[in-house]
Every structure is written in structure tokens, then in C-alpha cells.
Short mmCIF file of C-alpha atoms and ligand atoms in Angstrom, two decimals:
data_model
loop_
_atom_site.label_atom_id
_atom_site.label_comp_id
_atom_site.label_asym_id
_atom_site.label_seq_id
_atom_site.Cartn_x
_atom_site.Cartn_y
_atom_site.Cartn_z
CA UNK A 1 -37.68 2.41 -40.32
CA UNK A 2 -37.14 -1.42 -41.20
CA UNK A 3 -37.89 -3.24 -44.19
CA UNK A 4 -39.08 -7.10 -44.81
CA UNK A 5 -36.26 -9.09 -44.61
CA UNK A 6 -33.76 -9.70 -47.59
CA UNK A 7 -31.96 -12.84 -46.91
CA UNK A 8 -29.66 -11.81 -50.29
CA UNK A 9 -28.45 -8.67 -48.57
CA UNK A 10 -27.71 -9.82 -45.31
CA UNK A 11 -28.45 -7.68 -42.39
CA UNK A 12 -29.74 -4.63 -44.58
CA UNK A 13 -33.28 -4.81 -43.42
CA UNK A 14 -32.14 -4.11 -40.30
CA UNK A 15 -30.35 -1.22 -40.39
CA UNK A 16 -31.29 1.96 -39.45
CA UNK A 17 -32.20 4.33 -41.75
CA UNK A 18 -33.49 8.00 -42.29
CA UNK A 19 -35.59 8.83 -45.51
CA UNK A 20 -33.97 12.01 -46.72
CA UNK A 21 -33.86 10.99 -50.66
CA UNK A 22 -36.02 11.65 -53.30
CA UNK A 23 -35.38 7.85 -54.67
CA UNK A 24 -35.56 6.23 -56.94
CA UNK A 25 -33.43 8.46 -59.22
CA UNK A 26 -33.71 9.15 -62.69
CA UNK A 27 -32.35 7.27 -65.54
CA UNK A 28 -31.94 9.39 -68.29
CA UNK A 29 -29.89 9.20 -72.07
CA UNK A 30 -27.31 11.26 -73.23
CA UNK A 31 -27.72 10.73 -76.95
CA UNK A 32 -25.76 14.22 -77.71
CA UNK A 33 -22.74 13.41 -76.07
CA UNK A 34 -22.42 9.93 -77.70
CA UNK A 35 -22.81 11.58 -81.07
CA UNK A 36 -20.15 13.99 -80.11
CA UNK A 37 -17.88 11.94 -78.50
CA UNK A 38 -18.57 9.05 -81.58
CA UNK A 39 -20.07 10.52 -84.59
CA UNK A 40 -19.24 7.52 -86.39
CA UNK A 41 -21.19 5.26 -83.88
CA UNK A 42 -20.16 3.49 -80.47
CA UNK A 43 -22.33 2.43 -77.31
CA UNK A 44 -25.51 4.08 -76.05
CA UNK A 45 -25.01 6.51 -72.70
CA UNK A 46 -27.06 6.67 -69.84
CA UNK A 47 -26.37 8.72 -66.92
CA UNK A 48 -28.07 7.77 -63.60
CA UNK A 49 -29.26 10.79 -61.66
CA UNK A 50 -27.85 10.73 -58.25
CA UNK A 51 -27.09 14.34 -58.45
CA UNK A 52 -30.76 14.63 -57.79
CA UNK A 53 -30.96 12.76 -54.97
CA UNK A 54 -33.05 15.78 -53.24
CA UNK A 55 -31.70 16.71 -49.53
CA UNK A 56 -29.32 19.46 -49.37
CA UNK A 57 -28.73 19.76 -52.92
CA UNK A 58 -28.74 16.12 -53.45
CA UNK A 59 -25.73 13.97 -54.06
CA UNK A 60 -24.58 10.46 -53.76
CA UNK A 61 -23.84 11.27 -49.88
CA UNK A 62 -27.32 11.16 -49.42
CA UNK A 63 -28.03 7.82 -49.41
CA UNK A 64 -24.82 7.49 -47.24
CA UNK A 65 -26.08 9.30 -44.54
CA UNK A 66 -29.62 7.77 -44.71
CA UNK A 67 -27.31 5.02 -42.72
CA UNK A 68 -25.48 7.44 -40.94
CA UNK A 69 -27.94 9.60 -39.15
CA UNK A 70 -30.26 6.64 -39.00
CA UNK A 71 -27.49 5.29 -36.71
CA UNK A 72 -27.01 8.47 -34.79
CA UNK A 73 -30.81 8.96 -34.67
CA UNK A 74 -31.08 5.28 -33.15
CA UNK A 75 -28.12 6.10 -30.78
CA UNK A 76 -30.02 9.03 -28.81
CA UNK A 77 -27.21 11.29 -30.74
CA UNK A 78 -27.91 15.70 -30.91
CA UNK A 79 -24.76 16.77 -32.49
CA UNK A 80 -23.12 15.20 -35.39
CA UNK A 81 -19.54 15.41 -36.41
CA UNK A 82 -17.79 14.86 -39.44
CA UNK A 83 -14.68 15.53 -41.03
CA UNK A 84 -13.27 15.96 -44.90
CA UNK A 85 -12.21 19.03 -47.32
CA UNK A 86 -12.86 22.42 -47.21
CA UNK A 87 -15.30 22.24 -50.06
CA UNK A 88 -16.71 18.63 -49.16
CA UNK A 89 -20.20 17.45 -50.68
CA UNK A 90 -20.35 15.28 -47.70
CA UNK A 91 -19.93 17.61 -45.72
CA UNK A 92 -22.61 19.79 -46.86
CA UNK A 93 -24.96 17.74 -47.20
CA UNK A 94 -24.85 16.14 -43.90
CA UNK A 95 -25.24 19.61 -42.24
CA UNK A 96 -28.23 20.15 -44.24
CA UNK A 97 -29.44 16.71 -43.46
CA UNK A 98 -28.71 17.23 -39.77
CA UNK A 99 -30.83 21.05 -39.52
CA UNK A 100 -33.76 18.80 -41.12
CA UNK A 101 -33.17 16.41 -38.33
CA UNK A 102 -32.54 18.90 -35.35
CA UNK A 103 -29.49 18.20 -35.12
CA UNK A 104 -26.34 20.35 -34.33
CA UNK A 105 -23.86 19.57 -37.31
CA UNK A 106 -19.86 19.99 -36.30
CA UNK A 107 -17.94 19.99 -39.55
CA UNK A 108 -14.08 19.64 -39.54
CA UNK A 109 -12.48 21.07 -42.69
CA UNK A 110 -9.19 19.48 -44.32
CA UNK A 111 -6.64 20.97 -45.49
CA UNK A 112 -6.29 18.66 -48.85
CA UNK A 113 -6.08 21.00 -51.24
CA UNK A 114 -3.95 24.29 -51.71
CA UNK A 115 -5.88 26.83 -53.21
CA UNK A 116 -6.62 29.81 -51.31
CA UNK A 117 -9.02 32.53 -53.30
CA UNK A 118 -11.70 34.04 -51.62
CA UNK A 119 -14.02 31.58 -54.13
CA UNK A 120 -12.46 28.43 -52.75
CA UNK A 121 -12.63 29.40 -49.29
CA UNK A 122 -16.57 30.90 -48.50
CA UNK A 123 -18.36 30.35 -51.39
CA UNK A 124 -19.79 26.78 -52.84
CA UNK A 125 -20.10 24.44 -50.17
CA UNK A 126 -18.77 26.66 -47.63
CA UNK A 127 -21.45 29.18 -48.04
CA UNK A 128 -24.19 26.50 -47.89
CA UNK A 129 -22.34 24.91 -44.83
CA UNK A 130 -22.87 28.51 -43.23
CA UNK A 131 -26.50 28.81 -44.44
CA UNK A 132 -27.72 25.63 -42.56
CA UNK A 133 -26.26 26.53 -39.21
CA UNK A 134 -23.14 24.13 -39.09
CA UNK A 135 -20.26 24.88 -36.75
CA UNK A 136 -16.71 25.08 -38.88
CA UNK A 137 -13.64 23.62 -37.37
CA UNK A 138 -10.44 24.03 -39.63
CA UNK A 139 -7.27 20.71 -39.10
CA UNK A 140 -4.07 21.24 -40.88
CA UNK A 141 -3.55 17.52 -42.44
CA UNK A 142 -5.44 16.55 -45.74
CA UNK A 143 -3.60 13.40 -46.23
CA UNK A 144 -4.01 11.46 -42.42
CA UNK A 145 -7.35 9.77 -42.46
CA UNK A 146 -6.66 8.31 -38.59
CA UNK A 147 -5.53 11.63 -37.15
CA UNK A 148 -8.46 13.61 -39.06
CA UNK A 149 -10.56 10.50 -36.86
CA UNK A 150 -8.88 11.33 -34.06
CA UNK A 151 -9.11 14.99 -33.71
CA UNK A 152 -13.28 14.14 -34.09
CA UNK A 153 -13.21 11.79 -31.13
CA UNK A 154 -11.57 14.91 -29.21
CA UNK A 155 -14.05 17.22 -30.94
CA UNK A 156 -16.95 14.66 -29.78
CA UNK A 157 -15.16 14.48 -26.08
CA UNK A 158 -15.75 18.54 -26.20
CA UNK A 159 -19.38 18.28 -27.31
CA UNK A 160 -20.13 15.43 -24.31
CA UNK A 161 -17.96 17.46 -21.79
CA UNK A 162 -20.49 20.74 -22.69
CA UNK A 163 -23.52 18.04 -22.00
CA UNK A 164 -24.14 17.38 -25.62
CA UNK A 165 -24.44 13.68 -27.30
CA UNK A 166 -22.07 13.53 -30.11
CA UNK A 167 -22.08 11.05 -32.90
CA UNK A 168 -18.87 10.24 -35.01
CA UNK A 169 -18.74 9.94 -38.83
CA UNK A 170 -15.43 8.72 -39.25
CA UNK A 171 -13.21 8.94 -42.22
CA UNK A 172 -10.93 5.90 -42.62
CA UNK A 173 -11.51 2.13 -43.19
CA UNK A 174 -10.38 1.13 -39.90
CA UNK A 175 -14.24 2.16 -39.14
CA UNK A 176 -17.30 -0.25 -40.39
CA UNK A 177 -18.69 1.33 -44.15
CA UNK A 178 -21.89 2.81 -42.22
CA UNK A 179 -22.54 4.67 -45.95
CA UNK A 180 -21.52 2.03 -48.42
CA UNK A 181 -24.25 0.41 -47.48
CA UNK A 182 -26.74 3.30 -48.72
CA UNK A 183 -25.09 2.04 -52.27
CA UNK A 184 -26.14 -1.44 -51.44
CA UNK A 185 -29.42 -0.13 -51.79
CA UNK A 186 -28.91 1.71 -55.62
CA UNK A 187 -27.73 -1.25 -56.82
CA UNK A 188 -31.07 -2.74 -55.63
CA UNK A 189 -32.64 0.23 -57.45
CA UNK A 190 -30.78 0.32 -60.36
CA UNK A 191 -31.42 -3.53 -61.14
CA UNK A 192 -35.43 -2.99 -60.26
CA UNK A 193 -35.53 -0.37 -62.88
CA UNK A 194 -33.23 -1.89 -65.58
CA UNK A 195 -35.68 -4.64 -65.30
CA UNK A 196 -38.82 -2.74 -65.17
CA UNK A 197 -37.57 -0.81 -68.48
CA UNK A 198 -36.26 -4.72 -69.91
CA UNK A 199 -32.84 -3.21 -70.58
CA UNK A 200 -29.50 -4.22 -69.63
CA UNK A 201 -26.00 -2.24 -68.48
CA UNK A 202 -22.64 -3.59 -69.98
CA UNK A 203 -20.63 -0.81 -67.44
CA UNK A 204 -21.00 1.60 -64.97
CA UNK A 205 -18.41 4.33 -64.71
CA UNK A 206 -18.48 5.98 -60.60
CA UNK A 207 -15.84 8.09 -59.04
CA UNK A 208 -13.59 6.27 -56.02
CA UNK A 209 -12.69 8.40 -53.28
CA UNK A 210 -13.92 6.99 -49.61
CA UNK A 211 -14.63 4.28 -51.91
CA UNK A 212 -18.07 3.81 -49.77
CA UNK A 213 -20.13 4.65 -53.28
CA UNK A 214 -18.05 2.22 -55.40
CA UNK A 215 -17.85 -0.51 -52.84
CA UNK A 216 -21.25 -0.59 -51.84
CA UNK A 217 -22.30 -0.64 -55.59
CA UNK A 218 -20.05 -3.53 -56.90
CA UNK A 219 -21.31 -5.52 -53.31
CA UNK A 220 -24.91 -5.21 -54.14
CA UNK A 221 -24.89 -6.35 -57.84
CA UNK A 222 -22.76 -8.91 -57.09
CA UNK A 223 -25.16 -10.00 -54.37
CA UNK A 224 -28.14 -9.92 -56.22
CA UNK A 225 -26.45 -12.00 -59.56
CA UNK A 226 -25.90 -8.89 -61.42
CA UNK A 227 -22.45 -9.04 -63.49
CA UNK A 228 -22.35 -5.92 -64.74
CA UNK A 229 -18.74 -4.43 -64.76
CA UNK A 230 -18.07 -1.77 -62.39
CA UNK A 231 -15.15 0.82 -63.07
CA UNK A 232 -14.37 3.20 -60.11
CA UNK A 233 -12.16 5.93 -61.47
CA UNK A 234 -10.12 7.61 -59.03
CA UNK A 235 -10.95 10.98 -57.58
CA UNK A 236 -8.66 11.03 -54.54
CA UNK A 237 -5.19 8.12 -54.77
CA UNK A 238 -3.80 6.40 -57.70
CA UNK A 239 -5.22 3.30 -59.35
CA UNK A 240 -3.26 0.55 -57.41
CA UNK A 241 -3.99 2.27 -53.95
CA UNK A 242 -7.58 2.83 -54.46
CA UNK A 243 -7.82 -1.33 -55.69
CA UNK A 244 -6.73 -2.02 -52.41
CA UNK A 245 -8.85 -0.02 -50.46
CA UNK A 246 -11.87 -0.56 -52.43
CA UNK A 247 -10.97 -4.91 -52.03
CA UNK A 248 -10.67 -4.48 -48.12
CA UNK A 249 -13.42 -2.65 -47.80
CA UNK A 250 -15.98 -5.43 -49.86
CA UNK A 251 -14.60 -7.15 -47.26
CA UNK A 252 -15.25 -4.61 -44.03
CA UNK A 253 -18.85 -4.29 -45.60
CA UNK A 254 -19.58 -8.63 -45.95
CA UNK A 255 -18.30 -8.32 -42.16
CA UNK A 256 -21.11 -5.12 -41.64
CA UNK A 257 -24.06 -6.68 -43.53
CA UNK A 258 -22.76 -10.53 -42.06
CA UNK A 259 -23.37 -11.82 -45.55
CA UNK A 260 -20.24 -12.74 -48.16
CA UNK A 261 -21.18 -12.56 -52.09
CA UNK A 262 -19.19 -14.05 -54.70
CA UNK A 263 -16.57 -11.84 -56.26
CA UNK A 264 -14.00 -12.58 -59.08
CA UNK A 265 -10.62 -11.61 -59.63
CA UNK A 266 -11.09 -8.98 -61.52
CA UNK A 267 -14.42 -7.40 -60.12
CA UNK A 268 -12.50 -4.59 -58.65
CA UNK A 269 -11.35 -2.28 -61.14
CA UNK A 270 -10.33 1.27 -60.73
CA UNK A 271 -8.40 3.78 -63.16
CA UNK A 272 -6.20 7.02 -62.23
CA UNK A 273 -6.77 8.17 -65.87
CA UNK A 274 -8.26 11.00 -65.48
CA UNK A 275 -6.76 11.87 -61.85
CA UNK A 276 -4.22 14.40 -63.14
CA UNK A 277 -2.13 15.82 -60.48
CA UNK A 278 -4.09 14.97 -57.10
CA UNK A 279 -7.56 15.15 -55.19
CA UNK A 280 -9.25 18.23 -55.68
CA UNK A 281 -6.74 19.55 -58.30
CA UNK A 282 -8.35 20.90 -61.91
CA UNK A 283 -7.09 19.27 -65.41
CA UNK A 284 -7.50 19.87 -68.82
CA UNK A 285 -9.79 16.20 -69.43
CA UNK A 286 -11.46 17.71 -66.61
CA UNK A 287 -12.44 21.40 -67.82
CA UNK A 288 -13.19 19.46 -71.29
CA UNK A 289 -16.01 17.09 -69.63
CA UNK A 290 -17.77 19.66 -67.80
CA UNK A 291 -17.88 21.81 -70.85
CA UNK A 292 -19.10 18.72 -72.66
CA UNK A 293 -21.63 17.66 -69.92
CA UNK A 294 -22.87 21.23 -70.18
CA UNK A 295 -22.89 22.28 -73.43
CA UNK A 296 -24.16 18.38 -74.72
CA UNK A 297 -26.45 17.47 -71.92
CA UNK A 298 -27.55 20.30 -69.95
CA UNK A 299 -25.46 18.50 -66.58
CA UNK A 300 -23.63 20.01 -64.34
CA UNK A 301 -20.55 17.99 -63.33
CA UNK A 302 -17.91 19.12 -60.76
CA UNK A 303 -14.20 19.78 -60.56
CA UNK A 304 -13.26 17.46 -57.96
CA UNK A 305 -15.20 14.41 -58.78
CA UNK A 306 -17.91 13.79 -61.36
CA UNK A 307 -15.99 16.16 -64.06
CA UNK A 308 -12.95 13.26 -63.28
CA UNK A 309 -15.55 10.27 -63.71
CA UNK A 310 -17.03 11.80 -66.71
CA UNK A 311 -13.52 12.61 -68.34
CA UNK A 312 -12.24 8.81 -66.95
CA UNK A 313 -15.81 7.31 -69.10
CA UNK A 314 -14.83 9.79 -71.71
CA UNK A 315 -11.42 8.81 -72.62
CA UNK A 316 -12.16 5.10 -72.40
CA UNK A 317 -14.92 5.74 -74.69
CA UNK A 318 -12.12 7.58 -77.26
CA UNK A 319 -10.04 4.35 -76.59
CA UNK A 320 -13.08 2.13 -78.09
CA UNK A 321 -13.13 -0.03 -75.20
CA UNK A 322 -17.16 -0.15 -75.81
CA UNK A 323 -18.80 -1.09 -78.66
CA UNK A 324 -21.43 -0.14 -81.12
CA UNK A 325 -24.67 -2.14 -79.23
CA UNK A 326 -23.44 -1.73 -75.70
CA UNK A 327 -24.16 0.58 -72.78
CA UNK A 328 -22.11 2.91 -70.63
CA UNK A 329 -23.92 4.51 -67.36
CA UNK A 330 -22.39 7.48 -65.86
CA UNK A 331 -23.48 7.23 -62.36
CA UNK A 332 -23.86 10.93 -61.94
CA UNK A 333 -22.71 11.62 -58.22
CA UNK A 334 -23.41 15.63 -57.96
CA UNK A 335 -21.06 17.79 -56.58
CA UNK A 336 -22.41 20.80 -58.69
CA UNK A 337 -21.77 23.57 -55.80
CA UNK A 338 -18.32 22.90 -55.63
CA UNK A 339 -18.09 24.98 -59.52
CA UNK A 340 -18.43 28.16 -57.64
CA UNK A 341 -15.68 27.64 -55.78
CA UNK A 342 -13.56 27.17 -58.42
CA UNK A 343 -15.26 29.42 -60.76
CA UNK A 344 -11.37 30.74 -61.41
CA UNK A 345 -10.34 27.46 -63.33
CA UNK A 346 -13.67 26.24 -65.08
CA UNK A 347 -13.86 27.71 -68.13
CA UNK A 348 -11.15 28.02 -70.28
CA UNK A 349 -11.41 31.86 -70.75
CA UNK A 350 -11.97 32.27 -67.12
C1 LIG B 1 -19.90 14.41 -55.82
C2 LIG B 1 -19.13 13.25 -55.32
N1 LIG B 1 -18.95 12.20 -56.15
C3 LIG B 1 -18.22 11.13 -55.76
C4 LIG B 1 -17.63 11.07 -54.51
C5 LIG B 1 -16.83 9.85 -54.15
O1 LIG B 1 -17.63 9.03 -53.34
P1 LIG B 1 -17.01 8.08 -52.24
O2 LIG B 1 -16.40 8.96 -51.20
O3 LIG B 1 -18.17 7.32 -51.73
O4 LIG B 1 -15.98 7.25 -52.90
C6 LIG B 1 -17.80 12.12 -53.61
C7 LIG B 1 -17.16 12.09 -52.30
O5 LIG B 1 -17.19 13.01 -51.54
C8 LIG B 1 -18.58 13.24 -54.03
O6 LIG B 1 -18.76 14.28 -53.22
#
């Protein structure tokens, strides 16, 4: 489950680790979009594939809970519990990970967002949560990261008082960045193939919500030399709160991996310009990207989070902050299931 050593990335090698992803992902153009978006001419597009990163429906989560379960699998763990929104990717794709695993899968569902159609509620994630067997636990808050914790560790007390092993995939930074370190590892991939192709990245655009995909990211190019400029845009708290979470946890996960790269001042950058009204809520940039996406590409981005990234990387673009001879890459997180459940606010005749 170990790998040689790699002094660069600190304790990496020795982390535990399941092999659930079909890795490396794809890097793939998107010349159509870049002609719509700048018919004149502007930078090339790329869009890294980590919607297809294979176990239940694929997903940047999965390479979060390679980390995850590897730990749980290492602890002597049979039930799993987690906690986030209703329709949460993670979620999902940890109980799908989990019934792979033999593992029972406890999921505790959020209250972040207020919508309350029969679509939001059962279908998308929900009904794939159902399909693999995981239990459903509903909790009031959306917006308390250390009670949502808390209510798992009584959840988990339940599971051990029934005879059961639990492990705990907790929410809030007061908790090392078990996943973020599953995007230690892309940034390892993403350099290897950049190099293999001999082409270079002037910015990556990836959505910032636990802030473990964006974090681990920006940690691993920095630690292997790479400079390339990393934009998180926001998918869950405004720009200035999302800086500071994503800066304290570079530091939780130097503390996790025992190994400190070299950051600059301005190596954290996030952006709330696409964010609209609030996690989880639907916006006009939004509804234009996935159209876009679709109707350009042939991707599927999502309501909550990659339609925000890809309208955030959209509107920059239409600012010309990129030039004619540079590169963009969308890192394309998934998220694709959560469209049925808001099938009522997707389209614009809908
Ligand atoms: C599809 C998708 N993209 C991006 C994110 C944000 O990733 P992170 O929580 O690692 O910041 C999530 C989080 O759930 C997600 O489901």
C-alpha cells in the first residue's frame, strides 16, 4: 500500500492508501469554448478530468478518500461515518467506496441549503446514496462545522455501543487534512504529465469548499518547484474567509506530511466571483457555464461546484486576465449527479 520514499513530499509514502481511482486522469482541450468565449483570440483551455476519476461516479473526493479509508482500513474500522449536504459528492462517493470495501457507510445529511422539491431531496446523490446501501441520518445545522463533528462522534459512540468499529471523517479544520493529501498526489500527476507532453500551465482554476482539493494542490506544486498559479474560486464562503482557511490549512497539512514548502505571499488566492448568493444556491453565471460546458464541450458541470469554477475561469477569461499564448486548466472536479436534483433550475426554460 506504500510507495518508495519521496523525501520532497514528506511523509506521503507512508500513508495509507486505498486504490479506488482510475488515475492518472485525462488531460483534454477545450478548443470550442475558447473560440466562444474569445473569438478574437485569448489563451488555450485545458480541462483536467477528475470528473472521471472512476469509483462511484468519480469525482475529486476520490482521491480524498483513497487517504481516508486507507486510514480506516489500517485502523481495523467496519463502519464509516461522514457528514456534509443533502446532495454531497462526498458523500456519495464514499458510500460507494465503502460497499466496494465492505464497509457499512453512515452518512449524516446537512441542512445547508433550502430547497425542498421532491428532485432535491431523493433523486441525484440521494438516490445513489440509497442504491449502495448507506444508512441516512438527517442534522438541522448547515453552517456549524464542529457541531456537524460532534453529532458524528455521538453517531460513532452508537455504532461502538451496538459492537461495531466506527471510523470518523470529520468536517472542520480543527481535524488533520486526511484528503488534501490525495491532491498532493495530482499535483504529482499533473506535473509528470505536463512534462511527459513538454507543455507548461500558466493557471489552474479549482473550486474551494473544504478547501482539502485546493490546499493539497497549491502544497504539492509548490513542493515539487512548480510555480504555477493556483486560483481556488469559492463554492461554499466568501473570498476573504476561504483565504484564511485555505492559509491555515497549508499549514495543518506541512504539520500532517512533517515537511514545510516554500510559499509566497500571494500563493493563496481565492475569488467569490462567481459565488452568487451562497453554497449550493443556483445563479445566472452558473446556468450560463453549464450550458456552455455542454453545448461547447460535451462536459457536464454541476450546480453547486464545478458550474461556479467554470463560470469563476469564465468571467476572468471575459476580464482578459490571460493572454493570447497562455494556458488556463479547468480542474474539472465532477459533481454531475447533483443536475438531477436540481433539474428545476438548470435550464433556462426549465
Ligand atoms: C464536485 C466537487 N467539486 C469541488 C468540491 C470542493 O472540494 P473541496 O471540498 O476539497 O474544497 C467538492 C466538494 O464537495 C465537490 O463535490
Amino acid at each position: 500500500m506504500t510507495q518508495p520514499d519521496s523525501p520532497s513530499l514528506g511523509r506521503f509514502a507512508d500513508l495509507p492508501r486505498v486504490r479506488h481511482g482510475h488515475l492518472p486522469t485525462a488531460i483534454e482541450e477545450m478548443p470550442n469554448l475558447a473560440k466562444a468565449l474569445m473569438p478574437e483570440g485569448g489563451p488555450r483551455l485545458l480541462v483536467k478530468r477528475d470528473d472521471c476519476t472512476g469509483a462511484g461516479f468519480g469525482g475529486n473526493k476520490v482521491r480524498q478518500l483513497e487517504f481516508y479509508l486507507g486510514a480506516a482500513v489500517e485502523a481495523g474500522a467496519d463502519t464509516v461515518l461522514i457528514t456534509s449536504a443533502v446532495q454531497s459528492n462526498f458523500m456519495r462517493t464514499c458510500a460507494a467506496m465503502c460497499a466496494r470495501l465492505g464497509l457499512k457507510a453512515h452518512l449524516q445529511m446537512e441542512e445547508r441549503v433550502a430547497k425542498n422539491n421532491p428532485l432535491y431531496r431523493s433523486n441525484g446523490n440521494v438516490l445513489l446514496d440509497k442504491i449502495v446501501g448507506a444508512e441516512l441520518h438527517t442534522f438541522p445545522e448547515g453552517e456549524d462545522e464542529a457541531a456537524a463533528d460532534r453529532a458524528l462522534e455521538d453517531l460513532a459512540d452508537r455504532v461502538r455501543t451496538q459492537g461495531g468499529r466506527p471510523y470518523v471523517i470529520h468536517l472542520s479544520p480543527a481535524y488533520p487534512p486526511v484528503g488534501a493529501v490525495g491532491y498532493v498526489e495530482c499535483a504529482r500527476e499533473l506535473l509528470a504529465q505536463l512534462a511527459e507532453r513538454g507543455e507548461t500551465v500558466d493557471r489552474i482554476f479549482v473550486g474551494s469548499g473544504s478547501s482539502a482539493t485546493h490546499t493539497g494542490l497549491l502544497w504539492g506544486l509548490r513542493a515539487l518547484g512548480s510555480e504555477i498559479r493556483v486560483t481556488g474560486v469559492c463554492v461554499r464562503r466568501d473570498a476573504t474567509q476561504q483565504h484564511a482557511r485555505v492559509t491555515a490549512n497549508l499549514a495543518n497539512l506541512s504539520a500532517h506530511l512533517a515537511h514545510q514548502p516554500e510559499f509566497s505571499d500571494d500563493d493563496v488566492e481565492t475569488t467569490d466571483i462567481s459565488f452568487g448568493t451562497g453554497y449550493g444556491r443556483m445563479n445566472e453565471q452558473t446556468r450560463e457555464a453549464i450550458a456552455l460546458a455542454g453545448r461547447c464541450e460535451g462536459l457536464f458541470v454541476d450546480p453547486v461546484y464545478t458550474g461556479k469554477v467554470l463560470a469563476g475561469m469564465i468571467a476572468i477569461l471575459r476580464a482578459g486576465e490571460m493572454a493570447e499564448g497562455e494556458t488556463a486548466l479547468f480542474l474539472h472536479t465532477g459533481g454531475a449527479p447533483a443536475l438531477f436534483a436540481y433539474g428545476d433550475e438548470v435550464l433556462e426554460e426549465a
